[in-house]
Coordinates of C-alpha atoms in Angstrom, one line a residue:
M723 CA 3.7 2.6 18.5
V724 CA 1.2 2.4 15.3
N725 CA -1.4 -0.3 15.1
L726 CA -1.4 -2.6 12.0
P727 CA -4.2 -4.7 10.4
E728 CA -3.7 -8.4 10.1
P729 CA -1.3 -9.5 7.1
G730 CA -3.2 -10.1 4.3
R731 CA -4.9 -6.7 4.0
R732 CA -4.4 -3.8 1.7
V733 CA -2.8 -0.8 4.0
V734 CA -1.3 2.2 3.5
V735 CA 2.1 3.0 5.6
R736 CA 3.3 6.7 6.1
Y737 CA 7.1 6.7 7.3
L738 CA 10.1 8.6 7.5
L739 CA 13.1 8.1 4.9
P740 CA 16.7 8.4 6.2
T741 CA 16.2 11.8 4.9
G742 CA 13.6 12.9 7.2
Q743 CA 11.2 13.0 4.0
A744 CA 8.0 11.4 4.6
T745 CA 6.9 9.0 1.9
D746 CA 4.0 6.2 1.8
A747 CA 3.9 2.4 1.0
L748 CA 0.7 1.0 -0.5
G749 CA -0.2 -2.6 -0.8
E750 CA -0.7 -5.8 0.7
L751 CA 0.6 -6.3 4.4
L752 CA 2.6 -9.4 4.0
S753 CA 4.2 -9.7 7.5
V754 CA 4.8 -7.7 10.7
D755 CA 7.2 -8.2 13.4
A756 CA 9.2 -6.3 16.2
A757 CA 11.4 -4.8 13.9
T758 CA 9.9 -4.7 10.3
V759 CA 6.9 -4.1 8.3
V760 CA 7.0 -5.7 4.7
V761 CA 4.5 -4.4 2.3
D762 CA 4.1 -5.5 -1.2
G763 CA 3.0 -2.8 -3.9
K764 CA 3.7 -1.2 -7.1
R765 CA 7.2 -0.4 -6.3
G766 CA 7.8 -3.8 -5.2
V767 CA 8.4 -5.4 -1.7
E768 CA 9.2 -2.5 0.8
R769 CA 10.7 -3.4 4.1
I770 CA 10.0 -0.7 6.4
P771 CA 11.6 -0.4 9.9
R772 CA 8.8 -0.2 12.6
G773 CA 10.5 3.0 14.2
A774 CA 10.2 4.9 11.1
I775 CA 6.5 4.5 10.9
I776 CA 4.3 7.5 11.5
A777 CA 0.8 6.3 10.7
A778 CA -0.6 3.1 8.9
K779 CA -4.4 2.1 8.2
E780 CA -6.3 -0.5 6.1
V781 CA -7.5 0.7 3.1
P782 CA -10.3 -0.5 0.5
P783 CA -9.3 -2.5 -2.5
P784 CA -8.2 -0.5 -5.5
P785 CA -10.8 0.3 -8.1
P786 CA -11.2 -1.6 -11.3
P787 CA -9.1 -0.7 -14.3
R788 CA -10.9 2.4 -16.4
R789 CA -12.1 1.5 -19.8
T790 CA -10.8 3.4 -22.6
R791 CA -12.9 4.4 -25.8
S792 CA -10.6 2.0 -27.8
D793 CA -11.8 -0.8 -25.6
P794 CA -14.2 -2.8 -27.8
S795 CA -15.8 -4.1 -24.9
T796 CA -17.3 -0.4 -24.5
S797 CA -18.7 -0.1 -28.1
A798 CA -22.1 -0.3 -28.8
S799 CA -23.0 -2.9 -31.7

């Protein structure tokens, strides 16, 4: 069984789809119980069966958004 951090942490969870293909869920760990792990990420809330999880770990917060050249806060006056 894979050890998971406490809910409220940002995690990446690698798990197997029913097809056997591996995929990742990246986001906030909402809850963990004996049967299911729930992660809220860019794809929405994902409910992952515990038995399908290959690996999981806590990850740092996402980097801040990159500024673009058209961003007025980056132009020199």
